[in-house]
Coordinates of C-alpha atoms in Angstrom, one line a residue:
M1 CA 38.8 3.1 -4.0
Y2 CA 41.7 1.6 -6.0
D3 CA 44.7 3.1 -7.8
Q4 CA 44.3 2.9 -11.6
D5 CA 47.6 1.2 -12.0
D6 CA 46.6 -1.5 -9.5
L7 CA 43.3 -1.9 -11.4
D8 CA 45.1 -2.3 -14.7
D9 CA 47.4 -5.0 -13.2
I10 CA 44.3 -6.8 -11.7
R11 CA 42.5 -6.7 -15.1
E12 CA 45.5 -8.1 -16.9
A13 CA 46.0 -10.8 -14.3
R14 CA 42.4 -11.8 -14.5
A15 CA 42.5 -12.1 -18.2
D16 CA 45.5 -14.4 -17.9
W17 CA 43.7 -16.5 -15.3
E18 CA 40.5 -16.7 -17.4
S19 CA 42.5 -17.9 -20.4
E20 CA 43.5 -20.9 -18.4
V21 CA 39.9 -21.9 -17.4
P22 CA 39.0 -25.0 -19.4
E23 CA 36.2 -24.8 -21.9
G24 CA 33.0 -26.4 -20.7
G25 CA 34.3 -26.6 -17.2
E26 CA 31.2 -25.1 -15.6
R27 CA 28.0 -27.0 -14.8
A28 CA 25.8 -24.4 -16.6
D29 CA 26.1 -21.8 -19.4
R30 CA 24.6 -19.1 -17.2
F31 CA 24.3 -18.5 -13.4
A32 CA 21.6 -16.3 -12.0
T33 CA 19.7 -15.6 -8.8
V34 CA 16.1 -16.6 -8.0
S35 CA 15.2 -13.2 -9.5
N36 CA 17.1 -14.1 -12.7
H37 CA 19.8 -11.5 -12.0
E38 CA 22.9 -12.9 -13.7
V39 CA 26.0 -13.3 -11.5
D40 CA 29.6 -13.4 -12.6
R41 CA 32.1 -16.2 -12.1
L42 CA 34.4 -14.0 -10.1
Y43 CA 34.4 -10.5 -8.6
T44 CA 37.5 -8.3 -8.1
P45 CA 38.3 -4.7 -7.1
E46 CA 37.5 -3.8 -10.7
D47 CA 33.8 -4.4 -10.0
V48 CA 33.7 -1.8 -7.2
A49 CA 36.3 0.6 -8.7
G50 CA 33.8 3.5 -8.7
M51 CA 32.8 3.2 -5.0
D52 CA 33.7 5.9 -2.6
Y53 CA 34.3 4.1 0.7
L54 CA 32.9 6.8 3.0
E55 CA 30.1 8.0 0.8
D56 CA 28.8 4.6 -0.3
L57 CA 29.9 2.2 2.4
G58 CA 30.9 4.1 5.5
F59 CA 30.5 2.7 9.0
P60 CA 27.6 1.0 10.8
G61 CA 25.3 3.5 12.4
E62 CA 26.4 6.3 10.2
E63 CA 25.0 7.6 6.9
P64 CA 24.3 6.1 4.4
Y65 CA 23.7 3.1 6.8
T66 CA 24.8 0.6 4.1
R67 CA 26.6 -1.4 6.9
G68 CA 23.7 -1.3 9.4
P69 CA 21.5 1.2 11.2
Y70 CA 23.4 0.9 14.5
P71 CA 27.1 1.0 15.4
T72 CA 27.2 -2.2 17.4
M73 CA 24.3 -4.1 15.8
Y74 CA 24.0 -7.6 17.3
R75 CA 27.1 -7.2 19.5
G76 CA 24.9 -4.9 21.6
R77 CA 21.6 -6.8 21.3
T78 CA 20.4 -9.6 18.9
W79 CA 17.6 -9.0 16.6
T80 CA 14.0 -9.5 17.9
M81 CA 12.9 -13.1 17.4
R82 CA 9.3 -12.4 16.5
Q83 CA 7.4 -15.6 15.5
F84 CA 4.0 -15.1 13.8
A85 CA 1.2 -16.7 15.7
G86 CA -2.6 -16.7 15.6
F87 CA -5.3 -19.2 15.1
G88 CA -8.8 -20.1 16.3
T89 CA -10.1 -18.0 19.2
A90 CA -8.4 -15.5 21.4
E91 CA -7.9 -18.1 24.1
E92 CA -6.0 -20.5 21.8
T93 CA -3.7 -17.8 20.5
N94 CA -3.1 -16.4 24.0
E95 CA -2.0 -20.0 24.9
R96 CA 0.4 -20.0 21.9
F97 CA 1.7 -16.5 22.9
H98 CA 2.6 -17.8 26.4
Y99 CA 4.2 -20.9 24.9
L100 CA 6.4 -18.8 22.6
I101 CA 7.4 -16.5 25.4
D102 CA 8.3 -19.5 27.6
E103 CA 10.5 -20.8 24.7
G104 CA 12.5 -17.6 24.6
Q105 CA 10.7 -15.5 21.9
T106 CA 11.4 -11.8 22.4
G107 CA 8.5 -10.2 20.6
L108 CA 4.9 -11.2 19.7
S109 CA 3.5 -11.2 16.1
T110 CA -0.2 -11.6 15.6
A111 CA -1.9 -13.2 12.7
F112 CA -5.6 -12.5 12.1
D113 CA -8.3 -14.6 10.4
M114 CA -9.7 -13.5 7.0
P115 CA -12.9 -11.9 8.4
S116 CA -10.8 -9.7 10.7
L117 CA -8.4 -8.8 8.0
M118 CA -11.3 -7.8 5.8
G119 CA -13.1 -5.8 8.5
L120 CA -15.9 -8.3 8.8
D121 CA -17.5 -9.6 12.0
S122 CA -17.5 -13.3 12.7
D123 CA -21.3 -13.4 12.3
D124 CA -21.3 -11.8 8.8
R125 CA -22.5 -14.2 6.2
M126 CA -19.2 -13.8 4.3
S127 CA -17.3 -15.0 7.4
D128 CA -19.0 -18.5 7.5
G129 CA -16.3 -21.2 7.4
E130 CA -13.4 -18.7 7.7
V131 CA -13.6 -17.8 11.4
G132 CA -10.3 -18.6 13.1
R133 CA -8.9 -20.4 10.1
E134 CA -5.9 -18.4 9.0
G135 CA -5.4 -16.5 12.2
V136 CA -7.2 -15.4 15.4
A137 CA -10.7 -14.0 15.2
V138 CA -11.1 -10.5 16.8
D139 CA -14.5 -8.9 16.7
T140 CA -14.5 -6.6 19.7
L141 CA -12.4 -5.3 22.6
R142 CA -13.4 -8.4 24.5
D143 CA -11.3 -10.6 22.2
M144 CA -8.4 -8.3 22.7
E145 CA -8.7 -8.5 26.4
I146 CA -8.5 -12.3 26.2
L147 CA -5.8 -12.3 23.6
F148 CA -3.4 -10.5 25.9
S149 CA -4.5 -12.0 29.2
G150 CA -1.5 -12.4 31.5
I151 CA 0.8 -10.4 29.1
D152 CA 2.2 -7.0 30.3
L153 CA 1.6 -4.5 27.5
A154 CA 4.3 -2.2 29.0
E155 CA 6.9 -4.9 28.6
V156 CA 6.1 -6.7 25.4
S157 CA 6.6 -5.6 21.8
T158 CA 3.7 -6.7 19.7
S159 CA 3.3 -6.7 15.9
F160 CA -0.1 -6.8 14.2
T161 CA -0.2 -8.1 10.6
I162 CA -3.4 -6.4 9.4
N163 CA -4.2 -3.7 6.9
P164 CA -7.6 -2.4 5.9
S165 CA -8.9 -2.9 9.4
A166 CA -5.6 -2.0 11.1
P167 CA -6.9 1.2 12.6
V168 CA -9.5 -0.8 14.5
I169 CA -7.0 -3.3 15.9
Y170 CA -4.7 -0.5 16.9
A171 CA -7.6 1.3 18.6
M172 CA -8.4 -1.8 20.5
Y173 CA -4.8 -2.2 21.7
V174 CA -4.8 1.5 22.8
A175 CA -8.1 1.0 24.5
L176 CA -6.8 -2.1 26.3
A177 CA -3.8 -0.2 27.6
D178 CA -6.1 2.6 28.9
Q179 CA -8.2 -0.1 30.6
R180 CA -5.2 -1.5 32.3
D181 CA -3.7 1.9 33.2
V182 CA -0.7 1.3 31.0
P183 CA 0.5 4.7 29.7
R184 CA 0.1 5.0 26.0
E185 CA 3.7 6.2 25.6
K186 CA 4.9 2.9 26.9
L187 CA 3.2 0.8 24.1
R188 CA 5.8 -0.8 21.8
G189 CA 5.1 -2.7 18.6
T190 CA 4.3 -2.4 14.9
L191 CA 1.1 -2.1 12.9
Q192 CA 1.4 -3.3 9.3
N193 CA -1.2 -0.8 8.1
D194 CA 0.2 -0.7 4.6
M195 CA -2.7 -0.3 2.2
F196 CA -0.6 0.5 -0.9
K197 CA 0.9 -3.0 -0.7
E198 CA -2.7 -4.4 -0.5
F199 CA -3.7 -2.7 -3.8
I200 CA -0.5 -3.7 -5.4
A201 CA -0.1 -7.4 -4.3
Q202 CA -2.2 -8.9 -1.5
K203 CA -5.7 -7.7 -2.5
E204 CA -7.3 -7.1 0.9
W205 CA -9.2 -3.9 1.0
V206 CA -12.4 -2.2 2.0
I207 CA -12.5 1.3 0.7
P208 CA -10.7 2.8 -2.4
P209 CA -7.0 3.8 -2.4
E210 CA -7.2 7.5 -1.6
P211 CA -9.4 7.3 1.5
S212 CA -7.4 4.2 2.5
L213 CA -4.3 6.3 2.3
S214 CA -5.9 9.1 4.4
L215 CA -6.8 6.5 7.1
V216 CA -3.2 5.3 7.1
T217 CA -2.0 8.8 7.7
D218 CA -4.6 9.2 10.5
V219 CA -2.8 6.4 12.3
V220 CA 0.6 7.9 11.7
E221 CA -0.5 11.3 13.0
F222 CA -2.3 9.8 16.1
S223 CA 0.6 7.5 16.9
A224 CA 3.2 10.3 16.7
S225 CA 1.5 12.1 19.5
E226 CA -0.1 9.3 21.5
T227 CA 2.1 6.2 21.2
P228 CA 5.6 7.5 20.3
K229 CA 7.3 4.2 20.7
F230 CA 4.9 2.4 18.4
H231 CA 5.5 1.9 14.7
P232 CA 2.3 3.0 12.9
I233 CA 3.2 1.4 9.5
S234 CA 5.3 -1.5 8.4
V235 CA 5.8 -0.8 4.7
S236 CA 5.7 -4.3 3.4
G237 CA 7.6 -5.7 0.5
Y238 CA 7.1 -9.2 1.8
H239 CA 3.8 -9.7 0.1
I240 CA 5.0 -8.1 -3.1
R241 CA 7.7 -10.7 -3.3
E242 CA 5.3 -13.5 -2.4
A243 CA 3.1 -12.4 -5.3
G244 CA 6.0 -13.2 -7.6
S245 CA 8.1 -10.0 -7.9
T246 CA 11.9 -10.0 -8.3
A247 CA 14.1 -8.8 -5.4
V248 CA 14.6 -5.5 -7.2
Q249 CA 10.9 -5.0 -7.7
E250 CA 10.2 -5.9 -4.1
L251 CA 12.7 -3.3 -3.0
A252 CA 11.7 -0.5 -5.4
F253 CA 7.9 -0.9 -4.9
T254 CA 8.3 -1.1 -1.2
L255 CA 10.4 2.0 -0.9
A256 CA 8.2 3.9 -3.3
D257 CA 5.2 3.1 -1.1
G258 CA 7.1 4.3 1.9
F259 CA 8.0 7.6 0.2
A260 CA 4.4 8.0 -0.9
Y261 CA 3.3 7.7 2.8
V262 CA 5.9 10.3 3.7
E263 CA 4.6 12.7 1.1
D264 CA 1.0 12.2 2.2
A265 CA 1.9 12.9 5.8
T266 CA 3.9 16.0 5.0
Q267 CA 1.1 17.3 2.7
R268 CA -1.1 17.1 5.8
G269 CA 1.3 19.4 7.6
L270 CA 3.3 16.9 9.7
A271 CA 7.0 17.6 10.0
V272 CA 9.0 14.7 8.5
D273 CA 11.3 14.4 11.6
D274 CA 8.2 14.2 13.8
F275 CA 7.0 10.9 12.3
A276 CA 9.7 9.4 10.0
P277 CA 11.7 7.9 12.9
R278 CA 8.7 5.5 13.6
L279 CA 8.3 4.2 10.1
S280 CA 9.4 0.6 9.6
F281 CA 9.7 -1.8 6.8
F282 CA 9.1 -5.5 6.2
F283 CA 11.0 -7.5 3.7
N284 CA 11.0 -11.0 2.3
C285 CA 14.1 -13.2 2.4
H286 CA 14.3 -15.7 -0.4
N287 CA 16.9 -18.4 -1.4
S288 CA 19.5 -16.4 -3.3
F289 CA 21.8 -15.7 -0.4
F290 CA 24.0 -12.9 -1.7
E291 CA 21.2 -11.1 -3.6
E292 CA 19.1 -10.9 -0.5
I293 CA 22.0 -9.5 1.6
A294 CA 22.7 -6.9 -1.2
K295 CA 18.9 -6.0 -1.3
Y296 CA 18.9 -5.0 2.4
R297 CA 22.2 -3.0 2.2
A298 CA 20.9 -1.2 -0.9
A299 CA 17.6 -0.5 0.8
R300 CA 19.3 1.4 3.7
R301 CA 21.5 3.4 1.3
I302 CA 18.6 4.4 -1.0
Y303 CA 16.3 5.3 2.0
A304 CA 19.0 7.5 3.7
R305 CA 19.7 9.5 0.5
V306 CA 16.2 9.9 -0.6
M307 CA 14.9 11.0 2.8
D308 CA 17.6 13.6 2.9
D309 CA 17.6 14.8 -0.7
W310 CA 13.9 14.6 -1.5
Y311 CA 12.2 15.2 1.8
G312 CA 14.6 17.3 3.8
A313 CA 14.9 14.9 6.7
E314 CA 17.5 16.1 9.2
A315 CA 17.3 13.8 12.2
P316 CA 19.4 10.7 11.8
E317 CA 16.5 8.5 12.9
S318 CA 14.5 9.8 10.0
K319 CA 17.0 8.5 7.5
R320 CA 17.8 5.2 9.3
L321 CA 15.8 2.4 7.7
K322 CA 14.8 -0.3 10.1
F323 CA 13.1 -3.5 9.0
H324 CA 11.6 -6.8 9.9
T325 CA 12.3 -9.9 7.8
Q326 CA 10.3 -13.1 7.2
T327 CA 11.7 -16.0 5.4
A328 CA 10.0 -16.8 2.1
G329 CA 6.7 -18.6 2.4
Q330 CA 6.6 -19.0 -1.4
S331 CA 9.8 -21.1 -1.3
L332 CA 8.3 -23.7 1.1
T333 CA 7.4 -27.0 -0.5
A334 CA 4.7 -29.5 0.4
Q335 CA 7.0 -32.2 -1.0
Q336 CA 9.7 -33.4 1.4
P337 CA 8.7 -30.7 3.9
L338 CA 11.7 -31.3 6.2
N339 CA 13.8 -29.8 3.4
N340 CA 12.2 -26.5 4.4
V341 CA 14.2 -26.4 7.6
V342 CA 17.3 -26.0 5.4
R343 CA 15.7 -23.4 3.2
V344 CA 14.6 -21.3 6.2
T345 CA 18.0 -21.6 7.8
I346 CA 19.8 -20.2 4.7
Q347 CA 17.2 -17.4 4.4
A348 CA 17.4 -16.5 8.1
L349 CA 21.2 -16.3 7.9
A350 CA 20.9 -14.0 4.9
G351 CA 18.5 -11.8 6.9
V352 CA 20.9 -11.6 9.8
L353 CA 24.0 -10.9 7.6
G354 CA 21.9 -8.2 5.9
G355 CA 21.2 -6.5 9.2
T356 CA 17.6 -7.1 10.0
Q357 CA 16.1 -5.7 13.2
S358 CA 13.6 -8.5 13.8
L359 CA 13.0 -11.9 12.2
H360 CA 10.3 -14.5 11.7
T361 CA 11.4 -17.9 10.5
N362 CA 8.7 -20.0 8.8
S363 CA 7.9 -23.4 10.1
F364 CA 8.7 -26.4 7.9
D365 CA 5.0 -27.6 7.7
E366 CA 3.5 -24.3 6.5
A367 CA 3.0 -25.4 3.0
L368 CA 0.6 -28.0 4.4
A369 CA -1.2 -26.3 7.3
L370 CA -0.9 -23.8 10.1
P371 CA 2.3 -24.7 11.9
S372 CA 2.4 -27.3 14.7
E373 CA 4.1 -26.6 18.0
Q374 CA 7.0 -28.8 17.1
A375 CA 7.6 -27.0 13.8
V376 CA 7.3 -23.6 15.5
R377 CA 9.9 -24.7 18.1
V378 CA 12.3 -25.8 15.3
A379 CA 11.8 -22.4 13.6
L380 CA 12.5 -20.5 16.7
R381 CA 15.5 -22.7 17.6
T382 CA 16.9 -21.9 14.1
Q383 CA 17.2 -18.2 15.0
Q384 CA 18.6 -19.0 18.4
I385 CA 21.3 -21.3 16.9
I386 CA 22.3 -18.6 14.5
A387 CA 22.4 -16.0 17.3
E388 CA 24.1 -18.1 19.9
E389 CA 26.3 -20.7 18.0
S390 CA 27.2 -19.6 14.5
G391 CA 29.2 -16.4 15.3
A392 CA 27.2 -14.6 12.6
A393 CA 26.0 -12.0 15.2
D394 CA 29.5 -11.3 16.5
I395 CA 30.8 -9.1 13.5
V396 CA 29.0 -6.1 12.2
D397 CA 28.4 -6.4 8.5
P398 CA 30.9 -9.3 8.0
L399 CA 30.4 -9.3 4.3
G400 CA 31.0 -5.6 3.9
G401 CA 33.9 -5.1 1.5
S402 CA 33.3 -8.3 -0.4
F403 CA 33.7 -7.5 -4.0
A404 CA 30.7 -9.7 -4.9
V405 CA 28.4 -8.3 -2.2
E406 CA 29.4 -4.7 -2.9
A407 CA 29.0 -5.1 -6.6
L408 CA 25.5 -6.7 -6.2
T409 CA 24.5 -4.0 -3.7
N410 CA 25.4 -1.3 -6.3
E411 CA 23.5 -3.2 -9.1
V412 CA 20.4 -3.7 -6.9
E413 CA 20.5 0.0 -5.9
E414 CA 20.8 1.2 -9.5
E415 CA 18.0 -1.0 -10.8
A416 CA 15.7 -0.1 -7.9
M417 CA 16.2 3.6 -8.3
E418 CA 15.3 3.3 -12.0
Y419 CA 11.9 1.9 -10.9
I420 CA 11.4 4.5 -8.2
E421 CA 12.2 7.3 -10.7
E422 CA 9.8 5.8 -13.2
I423 CA 7.0 5.8 -10.6
R424 CA 7.9 9.4 -9.6
E425 CA 7.6 10.4 -13.3
M426 CA 4.2 8.7 -13.5
G427 CA 3.1 11.1 -10.7
E428 CA 4.7 14.1 -12.5
G429 CA 7.3 14.5 -9.7
S430 CA 5.3 13.0 -6.9
V431 CA 5.8 9.5 -5.7
R432 CA 2.5 9.6 -3.9
E433 CA 0.7 10.4 -7.1
G434 CA 2.8 7.9 -9.0
V435 CA 1.9 5.0 -6.7
L436 CA -1.8 5.9 -6.9
A437 CA -1.6 6.1 -10.7
G438 CA 0.3 2.8 -10.9
I439 CA -2.4 1.1 -8.8
E440 CA -5.2 2.5 -11.0
E441 CA -3.5 1.7 -14.3
G442 CA -2.4 -1.8 -13.3
Y443 CA 1.3 -1.0 -13.6
F444 CA 2.4 -2.9 -10.5
L445 CA 0.2 -5.8 -11.3
R446 CA 1.7 -6.2 -14.8
E447 CA 5.3 -5.9 -13.6
I448 CA 4.8 -8.6 -10.9
Q449 CA 2.9 -10.9 -13.2
E450 CA 5.6 -10.8 -15.9
A451 CA 8.3 -11.6 -13.3
S452 CA 6.2 -14.4 -11.8
Y453 CA 5.5 -15.9 -15.2
E454 CA 9.1 -15.8 -16.1
Y455 CA 10.1 -17.5 -12.9
Q456 CA 7.6 -20.3 -13.3
E457 CA 8.8 -20.9 -16.8
R458 CA 12.3 -21.4 -15.5
V459 CA 11.1 -23.8 -12.8
E460 CA 9.1 -25.8 -15.4
S461 CA 12.0 -26.0 -17.8
G462 CA 14.3 -27.1 -15.0
E463 CA 16.6 -24.0 -15.3
E464 CA 15.5 -23.0 -11.8
V465 CA 16.0 -26.0 -9.5
V466 CA 13.5 -26.6 -6.6
V467 CA 14.9 -29.6 -4.7
G468 CA 12.3 -32.2 -4.1
V469 CA 9.9 -30.8 -6.7
N470 CA 11.6 -30.6 -10.1
K471 CA 14.8 -32.4 -9.1
Y472 CA 15.6 -35.1 -6.5
A473 CA 11.9 -35.9 -6.2
I474 CA 10.8 -39.1 -4.5
S475 CA 7.7 -41.2 -5.2
E476 CA 6.6 -41.4 -1.6
D477 CA 6.7 -38.7 1.0
T478 CA 5.7 -38.7 4.6
S479 CA 3.7 -35.6 5.7
P480 CA 4.3 -34.4 9.2
D481 CA 1.6 -34.0 11.8
T482 CA -0.1 -30.7 11.2
L483 CA -2.2 -28.4 13.3
S484 CA -6.0 -28.6 12.7
I485 CA -8.6 -26.0 13.8
D486 CA -11.3 -27.3 16.1
E487 CA -14.6 -27.4 14.3
G488 CA -16.2 -25.7 17.3
T489 CA -14.1 -22.6 17.0
Q490 CA -16.6 -20.6 14.9
E491 CA -19.5 -21.5 17.2
R492 CA -17.6 -20.4 20.3
Q493 CA -16.6 -17.1 18.6
L494 CA -20.2 -16.4 17.5
N495 CA -21.4 -17.1 21.1
R496 CA -18.9 -14.6 22.5
L497 CA -19.8 -12.0 20.0
A498 CA -23.5 -12.5 20.7
N499 CA -22.9 -12.1 24.4
V500 CA -21.0 -8.9 23.9
K501 CA -23.7 -7.5 21.8
A502 CA -26.3 -8.4 24.4
E503 CA -24.4 -6.8 27.3
R504 CA -23.3 -3.6 25.7
D505 CA -25.1 -0.2 25.6
D506 CA -26.6 0.0 22.1
G507 CA -27.4 3.7 22.5
A508 CA -23.7 4.4 23.2
I509 CA -22.7 2.4 20.2
E510 CA -25.0 4.4 17.9
E511 CA -23.7 7.6 19.4
R512 CA -20.0 6.7 19.0
L513 CA -20.5 5.5 15.4
A514 CA -22.4 8.7 14.5
E515 CA -19.5 10.7 16.0
L516 CA -17.1 8.8 13.8
R517 CA -19.1 9.4 10.7
A518 CA -19.3 13.1 11.4
A519 CA -15.6 13.3 12.0
I520 CA -14.9 11.5 8.6
D521 CA -17.3 14.0 6.9
R522 CA -15.4 16.9 8.4
G523 CA -12.0 15.5 7.4
E524 CA -10.8 15.1 11.0
N525 CA -8.4 12.4 12.2
A526 CA -10.7 9.4 12.7
M527 CA -8.5 7.6 15.3
P528 CA -9.8 9.2 18.5
Y529 CA -13.3 8.4 17.4
I530 CA -12.4 4.8 16.6
V531 CA -10.8 4.4 20.1
A532 CA -14.0 5.7 21.7
A533 CA -16.2 3.3 19.6
V534 CA -14.2 0.2 20.5
K535 CA -14.2 1.2 24.1
A536 CA -18.0 1.0 23.9
Y537 CA -17.5 -2.5 22.4
A538 CA -18.4 -1.6 18.8
T539 CA -17.5 -4.4 16.5
M540 CA -14.9 -4.5 13.8
G541 CA -17.6 -4.7 11.2
E542 CA -19.6 -1.8 12.6
V543 CA -16.6 0.5 12.6
M544 CA -15.3 -0.4 9.1
G545 CA -18.9 -0.2 7.9
V546 CA -18.9 3.5 8.7
F547 CA -16.0 4.0 6.4
E548 CA -17.6 1.9 3.7
D549 CA -20.8 3.9 3.9
V550 CA -18.9 7.2 3.5
H551 CA -16.4 6.2 0.8
G552 CA -18.0 3.2 -0.9
A553 CA -16.7 -0.3 -1.3
Y554 CA -13.6 -0.6 -3.6
S555 CA -14.7 -4.0 -4.7
E556 CA -17.9 -2.6 -6.1
R557 CA -16.1 0.2 -7.8
I558 CA -13.8 -2.2 -9.7
G559 CA -16.6 -4.7 -10.4
L560 CA -15.6 -7.5 -8.0
A561 CA -18.5 -7.3 -5.6

């Protein structure tokens, strides 16, 4: 990008400048990101001398998409403001959905309680005390009917944060659309449905990795033909980062998971350009402002090149990485919780400057409890202020060309590709096999644990400052009012579930579940049979129980049951 004579002049001038910098004039011997990636005092054209502008940077909406997936980005339309919501019963969460829509939210994002996440019914003995605690309880199609009461499925975009039981929730949403005569092709939204991430970091599972992967691909295949505007997977680095990974590990492991899903789908016979345009990603946004922006830019560049070179994608949409961002829950502190408003603002701005397609901003009280309405409003207003008042949405990739940002983008890309190639080698040329091997051999767990331990050591030594925790702490702190779950939630949910079971046709349930089991045994796509079962008001636990009967429980296999 730069003439060699100019680079020599810059190098010489920099050496002269640095000779004038006083000894001991900096507040630390070493400066590094949250991920412990060392950063230089100054960046110059010399740091990006090897870049090819058109090949590596280019223009927004053109390969390799470093500067953004669309030409106009937020000048055309701002990112989707998709605040996470879900608690108690379907009625309570429906009320919160309507509140958020009235406050200007542009997309819904659904949190489920632990029993629903684990494919259990509310009346299962393992669910006792957890019903409606971390999110909304959904046992049958009846709950989904109430959850979306008064909400037009043809107009709203809905995200579902759920994994092992994601196919059942997706089937309920499809069944609800059919019930309301909403054409399936009009459904918009995203299903997380990322089982690799669960085995790597979050640890919510029902059946072992390989049959879990097959079920993920069932959803991808079904969605491509039935709900073409719906994203069947949100490949999720967020939870990998929350488990303690570095930014580079988050990026590398997430993209590797995505490539593994691509390989599984193509091995089934799906054409890459038939399903890849609907794949989406989900990243964390932590405190290190420039590192996070570099991570997103590197993600788009790696994805575009790998989808082209390794998988033969031809359609631009198949190579255009699109992602949702959530600010870092792990960074929130229970101490001086109002400080979290500032943290979330910085993280949200990094997500916007990195080119996210949708954004969730955490509420300042989430280290203490489920967010209150006041805290949710502040979180949403944070996005609205960035969009409407800051000017950050007015220039496409405003930090593109920054010596520091471009240098960091190159470094993140290089280090992430080293990880991805290592995973590919573990699978003898297959990322799919490499990810499966890495799960079985504990590779991902070890890498994340080491990074997490190293970070905690730096916090405890004071090298990594956490304001209000290991520096600027105060002896007394006032906790904000927090949301509490009504103690009657579980009883109300159990009563509704009992009523549904009493009213439904048990013979039809047995028939639908038997058809599902036969389809699994034959190796057919399970989704049409799951949709049929939930339309008969089969429960979450009954449907997932069929898969567990066929494939066995993963927890039992690894000795955790």
